[in-house]
PDB file of C-alpha atoms in Angstrom:
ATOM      1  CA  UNK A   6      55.673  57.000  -6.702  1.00 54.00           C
ATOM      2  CA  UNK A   7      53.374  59.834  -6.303  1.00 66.00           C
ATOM      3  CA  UNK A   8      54.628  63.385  -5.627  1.00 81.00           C
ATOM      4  CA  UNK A   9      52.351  64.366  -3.432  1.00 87.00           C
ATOM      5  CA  UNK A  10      53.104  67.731  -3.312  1.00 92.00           C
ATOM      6  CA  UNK A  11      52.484  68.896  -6.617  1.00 95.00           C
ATOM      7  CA  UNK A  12      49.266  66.606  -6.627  1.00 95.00           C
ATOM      8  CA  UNK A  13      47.516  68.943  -3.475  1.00 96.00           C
ATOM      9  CA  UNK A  14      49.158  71.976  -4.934  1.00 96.00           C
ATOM     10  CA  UNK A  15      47.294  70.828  -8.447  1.00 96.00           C
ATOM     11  CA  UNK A  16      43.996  69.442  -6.028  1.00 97.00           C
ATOM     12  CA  UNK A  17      44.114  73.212  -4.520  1.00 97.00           C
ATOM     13  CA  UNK A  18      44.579  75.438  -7.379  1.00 97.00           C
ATOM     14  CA  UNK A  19      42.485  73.035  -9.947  1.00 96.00           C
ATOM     15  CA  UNK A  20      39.758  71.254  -7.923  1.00 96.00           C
ATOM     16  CA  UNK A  21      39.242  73.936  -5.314  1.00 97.00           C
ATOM     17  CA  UNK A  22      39.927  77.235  -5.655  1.00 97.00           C
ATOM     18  CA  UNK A  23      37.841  77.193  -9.089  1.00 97.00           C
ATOM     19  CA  UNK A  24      34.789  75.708  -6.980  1.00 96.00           C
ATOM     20  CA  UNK A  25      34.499  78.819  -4.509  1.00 93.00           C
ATOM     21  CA  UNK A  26      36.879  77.679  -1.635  1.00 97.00           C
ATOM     22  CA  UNK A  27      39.180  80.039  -0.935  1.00 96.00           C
ATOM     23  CA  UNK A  28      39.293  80.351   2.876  1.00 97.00           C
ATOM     24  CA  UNK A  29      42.636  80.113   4.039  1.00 97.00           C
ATOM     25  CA  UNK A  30      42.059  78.302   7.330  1.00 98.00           C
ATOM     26  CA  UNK A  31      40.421  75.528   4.879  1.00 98.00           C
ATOM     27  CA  UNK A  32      43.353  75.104   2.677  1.00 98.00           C
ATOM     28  CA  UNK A  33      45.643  75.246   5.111  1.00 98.00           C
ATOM     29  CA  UNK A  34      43.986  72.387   7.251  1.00 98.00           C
ATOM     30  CA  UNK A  35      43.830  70.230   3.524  1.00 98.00           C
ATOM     31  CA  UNK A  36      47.174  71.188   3.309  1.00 97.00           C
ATOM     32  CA  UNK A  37      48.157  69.712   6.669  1.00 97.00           C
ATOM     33  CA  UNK A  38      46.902  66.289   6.191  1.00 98.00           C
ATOM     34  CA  UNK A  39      48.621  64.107   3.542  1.00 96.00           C
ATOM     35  CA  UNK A  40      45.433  62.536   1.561  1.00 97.00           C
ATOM     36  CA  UNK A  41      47.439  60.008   0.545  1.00 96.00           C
ATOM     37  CA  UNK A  42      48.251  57.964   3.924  1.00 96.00           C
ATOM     38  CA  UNK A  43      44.663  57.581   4.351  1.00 98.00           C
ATOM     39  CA  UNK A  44      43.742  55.195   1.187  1.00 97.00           C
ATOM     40  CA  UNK A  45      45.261  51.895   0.327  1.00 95.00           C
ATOM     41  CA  UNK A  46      48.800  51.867  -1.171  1.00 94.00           C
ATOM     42  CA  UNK A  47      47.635  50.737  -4.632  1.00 95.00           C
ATOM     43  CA  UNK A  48      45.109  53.765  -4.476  1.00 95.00           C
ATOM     44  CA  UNK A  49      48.040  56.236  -3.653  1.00 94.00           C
ATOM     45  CA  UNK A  50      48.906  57.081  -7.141  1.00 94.00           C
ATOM     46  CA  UNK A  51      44.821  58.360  -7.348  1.00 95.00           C
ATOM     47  CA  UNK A  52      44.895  60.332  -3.880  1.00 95.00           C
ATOM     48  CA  UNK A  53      44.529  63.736  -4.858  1.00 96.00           C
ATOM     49  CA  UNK A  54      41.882  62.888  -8.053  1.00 95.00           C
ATOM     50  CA  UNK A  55      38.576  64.241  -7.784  1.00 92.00           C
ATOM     51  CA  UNK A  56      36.304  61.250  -6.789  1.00 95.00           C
ATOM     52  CA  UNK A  57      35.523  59.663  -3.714  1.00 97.00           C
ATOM     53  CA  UNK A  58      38.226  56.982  -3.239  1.00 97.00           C
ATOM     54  CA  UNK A  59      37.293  53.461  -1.335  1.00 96.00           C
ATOM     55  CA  UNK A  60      38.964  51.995   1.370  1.00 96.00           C
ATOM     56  CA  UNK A  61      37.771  48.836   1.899  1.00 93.00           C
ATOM     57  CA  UNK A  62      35.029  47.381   3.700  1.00 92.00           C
ATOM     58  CA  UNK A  63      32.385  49.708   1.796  1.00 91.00           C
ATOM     59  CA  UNK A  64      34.217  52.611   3.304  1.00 94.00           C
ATOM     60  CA  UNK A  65      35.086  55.395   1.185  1.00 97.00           C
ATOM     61  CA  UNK A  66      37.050  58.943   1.630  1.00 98.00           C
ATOM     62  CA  UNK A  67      34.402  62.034  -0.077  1.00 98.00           C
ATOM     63  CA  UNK A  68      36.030  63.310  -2.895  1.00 97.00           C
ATOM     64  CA  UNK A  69      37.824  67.013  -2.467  1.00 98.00           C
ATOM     65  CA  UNK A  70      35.775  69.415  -4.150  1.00 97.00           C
ATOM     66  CA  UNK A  71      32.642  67.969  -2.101  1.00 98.00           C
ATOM     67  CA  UNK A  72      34.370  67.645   1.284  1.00 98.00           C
ATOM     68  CA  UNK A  73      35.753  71.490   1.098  1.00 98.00           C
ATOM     69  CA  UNK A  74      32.644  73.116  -0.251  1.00 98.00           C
ATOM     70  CA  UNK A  75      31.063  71.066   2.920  1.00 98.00           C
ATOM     71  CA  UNK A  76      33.446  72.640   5.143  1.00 98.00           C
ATOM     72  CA  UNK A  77      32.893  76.358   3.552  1.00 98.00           C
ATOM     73  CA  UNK A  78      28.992  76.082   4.532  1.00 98.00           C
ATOM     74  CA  UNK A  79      30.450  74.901   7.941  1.00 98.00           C
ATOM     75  CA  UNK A  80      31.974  77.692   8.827  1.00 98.00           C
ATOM     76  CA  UNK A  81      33.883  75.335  11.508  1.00 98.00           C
ATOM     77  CA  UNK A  82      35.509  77.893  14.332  1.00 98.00           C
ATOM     78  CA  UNK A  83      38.364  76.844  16.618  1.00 98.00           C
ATOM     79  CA  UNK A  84      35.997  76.744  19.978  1.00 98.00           C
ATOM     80  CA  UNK A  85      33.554  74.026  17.538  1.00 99.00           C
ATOM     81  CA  UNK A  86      32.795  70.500  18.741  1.00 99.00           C
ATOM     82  CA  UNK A  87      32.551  68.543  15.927  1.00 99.00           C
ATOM     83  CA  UNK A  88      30.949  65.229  15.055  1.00 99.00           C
ATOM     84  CA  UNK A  89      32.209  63.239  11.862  1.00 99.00           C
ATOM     85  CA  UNK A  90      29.702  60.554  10.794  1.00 99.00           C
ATOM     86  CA  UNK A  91      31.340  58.212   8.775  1.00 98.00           C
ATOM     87  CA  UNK A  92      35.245  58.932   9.407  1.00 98.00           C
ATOM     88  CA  UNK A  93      36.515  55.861   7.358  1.00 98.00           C
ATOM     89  CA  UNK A  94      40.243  55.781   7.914  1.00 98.00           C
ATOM     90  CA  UNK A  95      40.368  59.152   9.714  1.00 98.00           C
ATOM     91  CA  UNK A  96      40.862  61.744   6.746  1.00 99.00           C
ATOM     92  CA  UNK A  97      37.872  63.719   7.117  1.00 98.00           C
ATOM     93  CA  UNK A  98      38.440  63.798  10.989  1.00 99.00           C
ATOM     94  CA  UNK A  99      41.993  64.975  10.682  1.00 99.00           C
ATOM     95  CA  UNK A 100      41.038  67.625   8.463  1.00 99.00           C
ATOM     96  CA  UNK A 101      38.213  69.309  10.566  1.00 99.00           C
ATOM     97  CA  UNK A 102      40.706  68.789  13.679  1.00 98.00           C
ATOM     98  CA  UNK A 103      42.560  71.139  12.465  1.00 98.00           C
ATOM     99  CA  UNK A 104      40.091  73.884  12.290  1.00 98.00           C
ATOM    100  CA  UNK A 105      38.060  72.806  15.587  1.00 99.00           C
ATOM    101  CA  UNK A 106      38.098  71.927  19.043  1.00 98.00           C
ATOM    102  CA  UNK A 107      37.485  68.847  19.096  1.00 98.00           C
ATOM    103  CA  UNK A 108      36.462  65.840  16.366  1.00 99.00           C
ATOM    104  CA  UNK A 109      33.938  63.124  17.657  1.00 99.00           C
ATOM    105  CA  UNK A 110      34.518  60.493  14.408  1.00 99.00           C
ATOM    106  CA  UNK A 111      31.876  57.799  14.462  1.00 98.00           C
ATOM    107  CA  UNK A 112      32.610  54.739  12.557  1.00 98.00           C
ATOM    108  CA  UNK A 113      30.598  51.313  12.555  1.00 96.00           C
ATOM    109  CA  UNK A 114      33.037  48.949  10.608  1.00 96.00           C
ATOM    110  CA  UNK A 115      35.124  47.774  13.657  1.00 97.00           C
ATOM    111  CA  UNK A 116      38.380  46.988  11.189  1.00 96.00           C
ATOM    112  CA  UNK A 117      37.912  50.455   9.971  1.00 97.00           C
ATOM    113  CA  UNK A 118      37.272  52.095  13.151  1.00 98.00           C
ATOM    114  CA  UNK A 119      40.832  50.769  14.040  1.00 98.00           C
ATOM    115  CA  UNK A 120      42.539  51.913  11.552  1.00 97.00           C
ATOM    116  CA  UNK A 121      41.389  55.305  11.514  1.00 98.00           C
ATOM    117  CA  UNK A 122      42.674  55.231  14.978  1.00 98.00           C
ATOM    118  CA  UNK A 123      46.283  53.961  13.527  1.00 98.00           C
ATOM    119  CA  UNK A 124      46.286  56.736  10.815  1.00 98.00           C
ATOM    120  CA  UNK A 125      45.165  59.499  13.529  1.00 98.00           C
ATOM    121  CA  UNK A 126      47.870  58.427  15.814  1.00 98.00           C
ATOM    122  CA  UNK A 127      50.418  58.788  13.138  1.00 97.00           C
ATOM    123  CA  UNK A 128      49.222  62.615  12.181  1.00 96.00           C
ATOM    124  CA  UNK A 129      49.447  63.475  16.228  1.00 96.00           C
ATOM    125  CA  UNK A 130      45.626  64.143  15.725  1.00 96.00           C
ATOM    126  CA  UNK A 131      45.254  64.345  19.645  1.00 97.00           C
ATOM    127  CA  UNK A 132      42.300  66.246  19.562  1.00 98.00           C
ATOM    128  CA  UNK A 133      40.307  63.280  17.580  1.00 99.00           C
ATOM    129  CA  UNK A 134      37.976  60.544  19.263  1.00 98.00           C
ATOM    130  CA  UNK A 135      36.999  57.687  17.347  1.00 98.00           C
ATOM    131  CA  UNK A 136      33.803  55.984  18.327  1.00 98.00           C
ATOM    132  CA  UNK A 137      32.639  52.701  16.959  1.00 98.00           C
ATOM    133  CA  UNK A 138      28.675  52.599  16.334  1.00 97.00           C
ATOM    134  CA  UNK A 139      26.147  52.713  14.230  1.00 97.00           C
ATOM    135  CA  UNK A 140      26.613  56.035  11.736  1.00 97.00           C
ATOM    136  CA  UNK A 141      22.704  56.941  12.115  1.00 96.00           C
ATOM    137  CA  UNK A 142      23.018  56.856  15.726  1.00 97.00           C
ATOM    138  CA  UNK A 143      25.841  59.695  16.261  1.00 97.00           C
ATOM    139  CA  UNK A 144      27.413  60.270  19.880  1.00 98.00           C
ATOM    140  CA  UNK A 145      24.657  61.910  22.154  1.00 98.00           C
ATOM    141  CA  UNK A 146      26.476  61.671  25.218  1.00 96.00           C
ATOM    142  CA  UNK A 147      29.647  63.388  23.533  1.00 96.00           C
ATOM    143  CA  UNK A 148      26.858  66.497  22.664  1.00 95.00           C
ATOM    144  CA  UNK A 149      25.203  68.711  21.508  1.00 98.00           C
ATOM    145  CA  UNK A 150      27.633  69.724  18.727  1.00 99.00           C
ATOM    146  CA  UNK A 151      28.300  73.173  17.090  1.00 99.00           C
ATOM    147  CA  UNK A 152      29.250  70.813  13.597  1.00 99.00           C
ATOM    148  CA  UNK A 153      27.682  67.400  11.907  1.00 99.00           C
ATOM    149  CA  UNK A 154      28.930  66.982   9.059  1.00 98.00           C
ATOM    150  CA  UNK A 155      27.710  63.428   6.934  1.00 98.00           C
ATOM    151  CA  UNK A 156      30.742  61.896   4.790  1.00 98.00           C
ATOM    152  CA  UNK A 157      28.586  60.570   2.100  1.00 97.00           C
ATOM    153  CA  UNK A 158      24.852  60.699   0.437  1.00 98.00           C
ATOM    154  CA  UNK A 159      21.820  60.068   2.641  1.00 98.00           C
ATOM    155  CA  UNK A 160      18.032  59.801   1.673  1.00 96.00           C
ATOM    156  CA  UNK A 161      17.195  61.084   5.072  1.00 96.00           C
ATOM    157  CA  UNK A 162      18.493  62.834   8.038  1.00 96.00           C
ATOM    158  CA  UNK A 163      17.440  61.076  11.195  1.00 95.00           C
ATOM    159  CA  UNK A 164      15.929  63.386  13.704  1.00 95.00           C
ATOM    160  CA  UNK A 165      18.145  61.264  16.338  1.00 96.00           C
ATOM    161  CA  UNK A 166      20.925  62.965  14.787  1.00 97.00           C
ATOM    162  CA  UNK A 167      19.518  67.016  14.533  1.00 97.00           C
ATOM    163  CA  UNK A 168      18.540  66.119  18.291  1.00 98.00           C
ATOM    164  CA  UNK A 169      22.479  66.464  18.969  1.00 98.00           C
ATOM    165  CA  UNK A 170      22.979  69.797  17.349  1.00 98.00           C
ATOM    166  CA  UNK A 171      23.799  72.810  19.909  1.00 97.00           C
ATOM    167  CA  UNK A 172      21.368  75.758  19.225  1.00 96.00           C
ATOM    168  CA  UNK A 173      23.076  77.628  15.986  1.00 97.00           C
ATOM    169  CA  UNK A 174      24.688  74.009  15.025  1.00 98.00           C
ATOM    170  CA  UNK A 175      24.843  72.781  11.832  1.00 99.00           C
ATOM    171  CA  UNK A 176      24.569  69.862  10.258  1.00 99.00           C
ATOM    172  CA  UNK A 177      26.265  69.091   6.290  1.00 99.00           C
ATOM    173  CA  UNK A 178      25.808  66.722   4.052  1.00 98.00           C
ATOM    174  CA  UNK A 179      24.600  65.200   0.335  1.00 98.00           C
ATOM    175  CA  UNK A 180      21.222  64.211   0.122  1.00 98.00           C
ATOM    176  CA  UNK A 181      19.528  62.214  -2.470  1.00 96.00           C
ATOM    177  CA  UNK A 182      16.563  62.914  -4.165  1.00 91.00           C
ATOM    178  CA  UNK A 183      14.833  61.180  -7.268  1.00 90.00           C
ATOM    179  CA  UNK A 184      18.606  60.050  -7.549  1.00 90.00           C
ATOM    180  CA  UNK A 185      19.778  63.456  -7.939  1.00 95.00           C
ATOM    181  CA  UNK A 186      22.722  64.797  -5.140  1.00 97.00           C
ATOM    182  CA  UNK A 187      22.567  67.839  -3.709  1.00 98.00           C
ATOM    183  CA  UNK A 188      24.782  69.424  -0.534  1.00 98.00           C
ATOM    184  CA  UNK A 189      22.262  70.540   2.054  1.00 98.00           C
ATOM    185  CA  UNK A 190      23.156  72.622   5.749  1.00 98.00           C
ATOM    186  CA  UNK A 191      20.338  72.446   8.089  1.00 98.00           C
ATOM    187  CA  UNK A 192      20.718  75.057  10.913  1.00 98.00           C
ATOM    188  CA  UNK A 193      19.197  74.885  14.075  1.00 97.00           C
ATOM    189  CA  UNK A 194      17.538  78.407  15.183  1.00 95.00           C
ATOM    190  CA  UNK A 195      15.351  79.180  18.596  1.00 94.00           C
ATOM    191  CA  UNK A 196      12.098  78.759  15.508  1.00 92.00           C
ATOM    192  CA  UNK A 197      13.287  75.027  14.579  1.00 95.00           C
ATOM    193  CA  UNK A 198      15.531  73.538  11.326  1.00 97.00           C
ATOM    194  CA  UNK A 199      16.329  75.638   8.722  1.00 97.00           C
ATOM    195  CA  UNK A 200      17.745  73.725   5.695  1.00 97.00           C
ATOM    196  CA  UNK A 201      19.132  75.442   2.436  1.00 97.00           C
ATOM    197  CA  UNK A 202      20.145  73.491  -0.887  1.00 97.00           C
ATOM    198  CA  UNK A 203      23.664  74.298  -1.783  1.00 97.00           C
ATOM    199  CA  UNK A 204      25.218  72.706  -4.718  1.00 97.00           C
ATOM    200  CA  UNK A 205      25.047  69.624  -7.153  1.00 97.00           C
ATOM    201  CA  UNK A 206      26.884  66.567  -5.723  1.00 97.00           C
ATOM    202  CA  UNK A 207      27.294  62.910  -7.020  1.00 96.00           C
ATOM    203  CA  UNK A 208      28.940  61.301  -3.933  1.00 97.00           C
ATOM    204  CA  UNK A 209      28.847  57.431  -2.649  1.00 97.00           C
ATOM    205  CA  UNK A 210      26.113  56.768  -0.276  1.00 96.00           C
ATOM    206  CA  UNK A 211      26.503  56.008   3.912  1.00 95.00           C
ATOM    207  CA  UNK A 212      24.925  53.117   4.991  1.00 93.00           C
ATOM    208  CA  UNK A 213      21.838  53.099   7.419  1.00 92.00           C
ATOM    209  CA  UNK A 214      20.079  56.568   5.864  1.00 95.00           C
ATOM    210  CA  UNK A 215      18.194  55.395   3.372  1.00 91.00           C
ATOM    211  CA  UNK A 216      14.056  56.271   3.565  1.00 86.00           C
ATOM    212  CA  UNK A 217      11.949  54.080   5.257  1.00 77.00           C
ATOM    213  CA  UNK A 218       9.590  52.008   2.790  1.00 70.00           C
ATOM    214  CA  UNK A 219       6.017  52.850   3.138  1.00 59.00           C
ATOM    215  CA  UNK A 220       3.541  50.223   2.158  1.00 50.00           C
ATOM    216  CA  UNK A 221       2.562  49.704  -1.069  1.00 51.00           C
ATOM    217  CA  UNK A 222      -0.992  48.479  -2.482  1.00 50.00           C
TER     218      UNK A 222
END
């Protein structure tokens, strides 16, 4: 059985801190959400371990160090609207609830859609909608949103998706390049997209963002 408490003390102080995130309102919303209801039983033991951890149905939860660094270049405030493409069973969402407004989480796998809504209800994450559609679509009519964050590697951002960011918004997430990972933010100013490279990443990729293939002859 898995003492979960001295695994996210050990996640905090040995995954985290060392990696640059030491805002308090970030550890304290990790600290609020026990990891470990959101991944299968047999995976419970493995919770708190530094890799992205699967679900089922080609759903995954982003491993820790990746998903709080995310959240540092964030810099989610309590007035944000926030939308979570690619919730899985809730984790991410419950997380950023804590620190915003409110949490749009966008999830295409119907099975997984409905249990992220399970696992929310059981955390009393009132202030989390889950939406079942297609991740590279997002929620327009829930928009524009101060926060997009990306729970997993894309190739691309689609512009359908920077469309819904709020002037000043920003949008996280891993891209891919050459097969390389890096964490990206692309801010939205009054002059257009502004899009910095932030750290290396090796994360499991979200369905539906890959490049489109030119033509080859």
């Amino acid at each position: 059985m898995i003492d979960s408490s001295s695994a996210l003390t050990h996640m905090i102080d040995c995954q985290l801190r060392p990696n640059e995130v030491n805002d308090e309102r970030i550890i304290d919303a990790i600290s609020a959400v026990p990891r470990e209801m959101f991944v299968p039983k047999v995976k419970r033991a493995v919770a708190y371990v530094d890799e992205d951890i699967t679900v089922g149905e080609g759903r995954f939860i982003l491993e820790p160090r990746v998903f709080a660094r995310l959240m540092v270049a964030a810099d989610i405030q309590a007035s944000d609207i926030v939308l979570d493409v690619g919730c899985a069973t809730g984790y991410s969402a419950a997380v950023l609830a804590q620190l915003a407004e409110a949490v749009v989480a966008v999830e295409e796998n119907e099975t997984i859609a409905a249990l992220a809504e399970k696992k929310l209800a059981d955390q009393d994450a009132m202030n989390v909608a889950v939406v079942t559609c297609a991740l590279c679509d997002g929620v327009a009519k829930q928009g524009p949103y101060d926060v997009i964050f990306l729970e997993g590697a894309v190739e691309e951002v689609p512009a359908k998706l920077l469309k819904q960011l709020k002037e000043g918004g920003r949008l996280v997430c891993v891209k891919v390049e050459a097969g390389v990972g890096r964490a990206h933010i692309i801010r939205k100013t009054t002059d257009g997209l502004d899009e910095q490279n932030l750290f290396d990443a090796d994360v499991l990729p979200l369905p539906g963002f890959e490049k489109a293939q030119g033509f080859v002859f």
